[in-house]
Amino acid sequence: GQSLEQPSEVTAVEGAIVQINCTYQTSGFYGLSWYQQHDGGAPTFLSYNALDGLEETGRFSSFLSRSDSYGYLLLQELQMKDSASYFCAVKGDKIIFGKGTRLHILP
Amino acid sequence: DSGVTQTPKHLITATGQRVTLRCSPRSGDLSVYWYQQSLDQGLQFLIQYYNGEERAKGNILERFSAQQFPDLHSELNLSSLELGDSALYFCASSGGWGGQETQYFGPGTRLLVL
């Protein structure tokens, strides 16, 4: 079967760094994407990794290891507005989204 | 604003009824994806169309169907509605067909089946 696993909740302090992990099991693999969704809003694209390594976009970075079927999203200099749910998604034979990680940020 | 529009924003209907949700992709995007989001299931991929043709199918029920028209807008038809169909339905668009490109999500249609 195909599946994505990510933690359901993560808590961090404002200004700190947090890492959200995602492991996947899919038939075929094209790449790993990350999306952010605020309460009541639509998912918005954050990053995409097709090759192994780290991709950096401002305060957000995403990492992929295809041999380990593993990736993570790294958020630096956390701000209160980063409080949201974060989804990893994989395109293999099908498009699969993880169930999301709720990020709580403490002042 | 992602550039993807969805109508209606909210929809309340009764069990057994049929509804149609509409999506207009971003200008120039050829692919449209439909997703269902419920509290316990997260985002579930339903179906993808590319330039009018079905491209990929996910966990779409037989009671649901979709199509993409020549002007590239898409409609998702939900029939014989059940209470469990209550959810947020998103459409997304992208430029290509592979599904690995950035997808831009619309604001969603919230469906409540009573």
PDB file of N, CA, C and O in Angstrom, chain A residues 30-31 33 35 37 40-45 48 87 91-99, chain B residues 33 35 37 40-43 45 48 57-59 90 98-103 105-107:
ATOM      1  N   TYR A  30       7.950  10.691  -7.598  1.00  0.00           N
ATOM      2  CA  TYR A  30       8.415  11.814  -8.410  1.00  0.00           C
ATOM      3  C   TYR A  30       8.991  12.912  -7.533  1.00  0.00           C
ATOM      4  O   TYR A  30       9.945  13.575  -7.904  1.00  0.00           O
ATOM      5  N   GLY A  31       8.390  13.125  -6.372  1.00  0.00           N
ATOM      6  CA  GLY A  31       8.875  14.184  -5.513  1.00  0.00           C
ATOM      7  C   GLY A  31       8.022  14.347  -4.281  1.00  0.00           C
ATOM      8  O   GLY A  31       6.939  13.781  -4.164  1.00  0.00           O
ATOM      9  N   SER A  33       6.384  17.199  -1.671  1.00  0.00           N
ATOM     10  CA  SER A  33       5.988  18.598  -1.524  1.00  0.00           C
ATOM     11  C   SER A  33       5.555  18.873  -0.095  1.00  0.00           C
ATOM     12  O   SER A  33       5.167  17.966   0.639  1.00  0.00           O
ATOM     13  N   TYR A  35       3.052  21.677   2.150  1.00  0.00           N
ATOM     14  CA  TYR A  35       2.026  22.692   2.091  1.00  0.00           C
ATOM     15  C   TYR A  35       1.724  23.181   3.503  1.00  0.00           C
ATOM     16  O   TYR A  35       1.801  22.419   4.473  1.00  0.00           O
ATOM     17  N   GLN A  37      -1.291  25.089   5.819  1.00  0.00           N
ATOM     18  CA  GLN A  37      -2.714  25.422   5.842  1.00  0.00           C
ATOM     19  C   GLN A  37      -3.077  26.045   7.184  1.00  0.00           C
ATOM     20  O   GLN A  37      -2.968  25.397   8.224  1.00  0.00           O
ATOM     21  N   GLY A  40      -9.182  27.323   8.558  1.00  0.00           N
ATOM     22  CA  GLY A  40     -10.175  27.965   7.714  1.00  0.00           C
ATOM     23  C   GLY A  40      -9.671  28.380   6.346  1.00  0.00           C
ATOM     24  O   GLY A  40     -10.436  28.937   5.546  1.00  0.00           O
ATOM     25  N   GLY A  41      -8.399  28.101   6.068  1.00  0.00           N
ATOM     26  CA  GLY A  41      -7.842  28.514   4.779  1.00  0.00           C
ATOM     27  C   GLY A  41      -7.544  27.340   3.875  1.00  0.00           C
ATOM     28  O   GLY A  41      -7.782  26.188   4.230  1.00  0.00           O
ATOM     29  N   ALA A  42      -7.048  27.638   2.699  1.00  0.00           N
ATOM     30  CA  ALA A  42      -6.676  26.613   1.739  1.00  0.00           C
ATOM     31  C   ALA A  42      -5.193  26.297   1.882  1.00  0.00           C
ATOM     32  O   ALA A  42      -4.410  27.133   2.341  1.00  0.00           O
ATOM     33  N   PRO A  43      -4.781  25.105   1.505  1.00  0.00           N
ATOM     34  CA  PRO A  43      -3.348  24.786   1.511  1.00  0.00           C
ATOM     35  C   PRO A  43      -2.592  25.702   0.559  1.00  0.00           C
ATOM     36  O   PRO A  43      -3.078  26.038  -0.525  1.00  0.00           O
ATOM     37  N   THR A  44      -1.393  26.102   0.984  1.00  0.00           N
ATOM     38  CA  THR A  44      -0.530  26.887   0.108  1.00  0.00           C
ATOM     39  C   THR A  44       0.821  26.194   0.004  1.00  0.00           C
ATOM     40  O   THR A  44       1.339  25.657   0.982  1.00  0.00           O
ATOM     41  N   PHE A  45       1.386  26.227  -1.195  1.00  0.00           N
ATOM     42  CA  PHE A  45       2.633  25.530  -1.473  1.00  0.00           C
ATOM     43  C   PHE A  45       3.799  26.176  -0.738  1.00  0.00           C
ATOM     44  O   PHE A  45       3.919  27.401  -0.690  1.00  0.00           O
ATOM     45  N   TYR A  48       9.228  21.973  -2.750  1.00  0.00           N
ATOM     46  CA  TYR A  48       9.174  20.724  -3.498  1.00  0.00           C
ATOM     47  C   TYR A  48      10.583  20.177  -3.644  1.00  0.00           C
ATOM     48  O   TYR A  48      11.501  20.913  -4.012  1.00  0.00           O
ATOM     49  N   PHE A  87       1.448  19.904   5.723  1.00  0.00           N
ATOM     50  CA  PHE A  87       1.210  18.625   5.065  1.00  0.00           C
ATOM     51  C   PHE A  87       2.375  18.291   4.145  1.00  0.00           C
ATOM     52  O   PHE A  87       2.831  19.148   3.378  1.00  0.00           O
ATOM     53  N   LYS A  91       3.898  12.485  -4.904  1.00  0.00           N
ATOM     54  CA  LYS A  91       3.330  12.021  -6.160  1.00  0.00           C
ATOM     55  C   LYS A  91       4.081  10.767  -6.561  1.00  0.00           C
ATOM     56  O   LYS A  91       5.269  10.809  -6.873  1.00  0.00           O
ATOM     57  N   GLY A  92       3.380   9.648  -6.483  1.00  0.00           N
ATOM     58  CA  GLY A  92       3.920   8.414  -6.992  1.00  0.00           C
ATOM     59  C   GLY A  92       2.992   7.970  -8.096  1.00  0.00           C
ATOM     60  O   GLY A  92       2.661   8.731  -9.006  1.00  0.00           O
ATOM     61  N   ASP A  93       2.481   6.766  -8.001  1.00  0.00           N
ATOM     62  CA  ASP A  93       1.425   6.354  -8.932  1.00  0.00           C
ATOM     63  C   ASP A  93       0.148   7.135  -8.636  1.00  0.00           C
ATOM     64  O   ASP A  93      -0.712   7.278  -9.497  1.00  0.00           O
ATOM     65  N   LYS A  94       0.029   7.578  -7.404  1.00  0.00           N
ATOM     66  CA  LYS A  94      -1.097   8.419  -7.000  1.00  0.00           C
ATOM     67  C   LYS A  94      -0.558   9.628  -6.244  1.00  0.00           C
ATOM     68  O   LYS A  94       0.601   9.656  -5.857  1.00  0.00           O
ATOM     69  N   ILE A  95      -1.423  10.592  -6.045  1.00  0.00           N
ATOM     70  CA  ILE A  95      -1.066  11.750  -5.221  1.00  0.00           C
ATOM     71  C   ILE A  95      -1.557  11.470  -3.813  1.00  0.00           C
ATOM     72  O   ILE A  95      -2.740  11.194  -3.610  1.00  0.00           O
ATOM     73  N   ILE A  96      -0.667  11.506  -2.861  1.00  0.00           N
ATOM     74  CA  ILE A  96      -1.039  11.213  -1.481  1.00  0.00           C
ATOM     75  C   ILE A  96      -0.576  12.341  -0.580  1.00  0.00           C
ATOM     76  O   ILE A  96       0.571  12.783  -0.672  1.00  0.00           O
ATOM     77  N   PHE A  97      -1.462  12.795   0.288  1.00  0.00           N
ATOM     78  CA  PHE A  97      -1.133  13.786   1.307  1.00  0.00           C
ATOM     79  C   PHE A  97      -1.067  13.096   2.663  1.00  0.00           C
ATOM     80  O   PHE A  97      -1.867  12.191   2.951  1.00  0.00           O
ATOM     81  N   GLY A  98      -0.139  13.548   3.496  1.00  0.00           N
ATOM     82  CA  GLY A  98      -0.137  13.123   4.875  1.00  0.00           C
ATOM     83  C   GLY A  98      -1.314  13.750   5.604  1.00  0.00           C
ATOM     84  O   GLY A  98      -1.991  14.634   5.072  1.00  0.00           O
ATOM     85  N   LYS A  99      -1.568  13.307   6.821  1.00  0.00           N
ATOM     86  CA  LYS A  99      -2.710  13.809   7.577  1.00  0.00           C
ATOM     87  C   LYS A  99      -2.440  15.156   8.228  1.00  0.00           C
ATOM     88  O   LYS A  99      -3.329  15.743   8.833  1.00  0.00           O
TER      89      LYS A  99
ATOM     90  N   TYR B  33      -7.174  19.517 -10.100  1.00  0.00           N
ATOM     91  CA  TYR B  33      -7.241  18.421  -9.149  1.00  0.00           C
ATOM     92  C   TYR B  33      -8.399  18.689  -8.196  1.00  0.00           C
ATOM     93  O   TYR B  33      -8.640  19.830  -7.808  1.00  0.00           O
ATOM     94  N   TYR B  35      -9.905  17.599  -4.341  1.00  0.00           N
ATOM     95  CA  TYR B  35      -9.574  16.993  -3.056  1.00  0.00           C
ATOM     96  C   TYR B  35     -10.767  17.112  -2.117  1.00  0.00           C
ATOM     97  O   TYR B  35     -11.532  18.069  -2.182  1.00  0.00           O
ATOM     98  N   GLN B  37     -11.473  17.196   2.018  1.00  0.00           N
ATOM     99  CA  GLN B  37     -10.836  17.302   3.328  1.00  0.00           C
ATOM    100  C   GLN B  37     -11.880  17.202   4.418  1.00  0.00           C
ATOM    101  O   GLN B  37     -12.757  18.050   4.529  1.00  0.00           O
ATOM    102  N   ASP B  40     -11.330  13.855  10.015  1.00  0.00           N
ATOM    103  CA  ASP B  40     -10.632  12.621  10.396  1.00  0.00           C
ATOM    104  C   ASP B  40      -9.790  12.021   9.273  1.00  0.00           C
ATOM    105  O   ASP B  40      -8.956  11.155   9.519  1.00  0.00           O
ATOM    106  N   GLN B  41      -9.974  12.478   8.042  1.00  0.00           N
ATOM    107  CA  GLN B  41      -9.275  11.854   6.905  1.00  0.00           C
ATOM    108  C   GLN B  41      -8.207  12.749   6.295  1.00  0.00           C
ATOM    109  O   GLN B  41      -7.466  12.319   5.438  1.00  0.00           O
ATOM    110  N   GLY B  42      -8.138  13.978   6.708  1.00  0.00           N
ATOM    111  CA  GLY B  42      -7.143  14.841   6.076  1.00  0.00           C
ATOM    112  C   GLY B  42      -7.508  15.112   4.640  1.00  0.00           C
ATOM    113  O   GLY B  42      -8.655  15.004   4.234  1.00  0.00           O
ATOM    114  N   LEU B  43      -6.491  15.446   3.847  1.00  0.00           N
ATOM    115  CA  LEU B  43      -6.714  15.740   2.430  1.00  0.00           C
ATOM    116  C   LEU B  43      -6.677  14.446   1.625  1.00  0.00           C
ATOM    117  O   LEU B  43      -5.681  13.734   1.620  1.00  0.00           O
ATOM    118  N   PHE B  45      -6.995  12.903  -2.165  1.00  0.00           N
ATOM    119  CA  PHE B  45      -7.013  13.189  -3.587  1.00  0.00           C
ATOM    120  C   PHE B  45      -8.153  12.416  -4.246  1.00  0.00           C
ATOM    121  O   PHE B  45      -8.289  11.213  -4.044  1.00  0.00           O
ATOM    122  N   GLN B  48      -7.814  13.933 -11.054  1.00  0.00           N
ATOM    123  CA  GLN B  48      -7.102  14.963 -11.785  1.00  0.00           C
ATOM    124  C   GLN B  48      -7.506  14.943 -13.258  1.00  0.00           C
ATOM    125  O   GLN B  48      -7.631  13.877 -13.854  1.00  0.00           O
ATOM    126  N   LYS B  57      -6.685   9.067 -11.024  1.00  0.00           N
ATOM    127  CA  LYS B  57      -7.849   8.887 -10.175  1.00  0.00           C
ATOM    128  C   LYS B  57      -7.384   8.420  -8.817  1.00  0.00           C
ATOM    129  O   LYS B  57      -6.537   7.547  -8.697  1.00  0.00           O
ATOM    130  N   GLY B  58      -7.952   9.015  -7.796  1.00  0.00           N
ATOM    131  CA  GLY B  58      -7.625   8.634  -6.428  1.00  0.00           C
ATOM    132  C   GLY B  58      -8.792   7.927  -5.784  1.00  0.00           C
ATOM    133  O   GLY B  58      -9.433   7.080  -6.361  1.00  0.00           O
ATOM    134  N   ASN B  59      -9.075   8.333  -4.556  1.00  0.00           N
ATOM    135  CA  ASN B  59     -10.132   7.665  -3.780  1.00  0.00           C
ATOM    136  C   ASN B  59     -11.508   8.255  -4.054  1.00  0.00           C
ATOM    137  O   ASN B  59     -12.214   8.662  -3.141  1.00  0.00           O
ATOM    138  N   PHE B  90     -11.735  20.951  -2.067  1.00  0.00           N
ATOM    139  CA  PHE B  90     -10.816  21.890  -2.694  1.00  0.00           C
ATOM    140  C   PHE B  90     -10.556  21.480  -4.128  1.00  0.00           C
ATOM    141  O   PHE B  90     -10.469  20.290  -4.460  1.00  0.00           O
ATOM    142  N   GLY B  98       2.033  16.142 -14.555  1.00  0.00           N
ATOM    143  CA  GLY B  98       2.658  15.078 -13.784  1.00  0.00           C
ATOM    144  C   GLY B  98       2.218  15.000 -12.335  1.00  0.00           C
ATOM    145  O   GLY B  98       2.433  14.013 -11.673  1.00  0.00           O
ATOM    146  N   GLY B  99       1.619  16.065 -11.836  1.00  0.00           N
ATOM    147  CA  GLY B  99       1.194  16.055 -10.443  1.00  0.00           C
ATOM    148  C   GLY B  99       2.292  16.455  -9.484  1.00  0.00           C
ATOM    149  O   GLY B  99       2.044  16.640  -8.303  1.00  0.00           O
ATOM    150  N   GLN B 100       3.533  16.573  -9.999  1.00  0.00           N
ATOM    151  CA  GLN B 100       4.600  16.955  -9.090  1.00  0.00           C
ATOM    152  C   GLN B 100       4.871  18.456  -9.110  1.00  0.00           C
ATOM    153  O   GLN B 100       5.724  18.933  -8.392  1.00  0.00           O
ATOM    154  N   GLU B 101       4.160  19.166  -9.953  1.00  0.00           N
ATOM    155  CA  GLU B 101       4.363  20.613  -9.986  1.00  0.00           C
ATOM    156  C   GLU B 101       3.643  21.251  -8.812  1.00  0.00           C
ATOM    157  O   GLU B 101       2.801  20.648  -8.155  1.00  0.00           O
ATOM    158  N   THR B 102       3.969  22.509  -8.594  1.00  0.00           N
ATOM    159  CA  THR B 102       3.264  23.268  -7.568  1.00  0.00           C
ATOM    160  C   THR B 102       1.784  23.301  -7.886  1.00  0.00           C
ATOM    161  O   THR B 102       1.390  23.586  -9.017  1.00  0.00           O
ATOM    162  N   GLN B 103       0.980  23.007  -6.908  1.00  0.00           N
ATOM    163  CA  GLN B 103      -0.462  23.076  -7.058  1.00  0.00           C
ATOM    164  C   GLN B 103      -0.967  24.297  -6.304  1.00  0.00           C
ATOM    165  O   GLN B 103      -0.585  24.541  -5.161  1.00  0.00           O
ATOM    166  N   PHE B 105      -4.179  26.066  -4.724  1.00  0.00           N
ATOM    167  CA  PHE B 105      -5.484  25.655  -4.236  1.00  0.00           C
ATOM    168  C   PHE B 105      -6.472  26.811  -4.247  1.00  0.00           C
ATOM    169  O   PHE B 105      -6.127  27.954  -3.936  1.00  0.00           O
ATOM    170  N   GLY B 106      -7.707  26.474  -4.572  1.00  0.00           N
ATOM    171  CA  GLY B 106      -8.792  27.431  -4.433  1.00  0.00           C
ATOM    172  C   GLY B 106      -9.239  27.513  -2.979  1.00  0.00           C
ATOM    173  O   GLY B 106      -8.754  26.763  -2.133  1.00  0.00           O
ATOM    174  N   PRO B 107     -10.176  28.416  -2.678  1.00  0.00           N
ATOM    175  CA  PRO B 107     -10.611  28.629  -1.295  1.00  0.00           C
ATOM    176  C   PRO B 107     -11.476  27.512  -0.744  1.00  0.00           C
ATOM    177  O   PRO B 107     -11.717  27.456   0.454  1.00  0.00           O
TER     178      PRO B 107
END
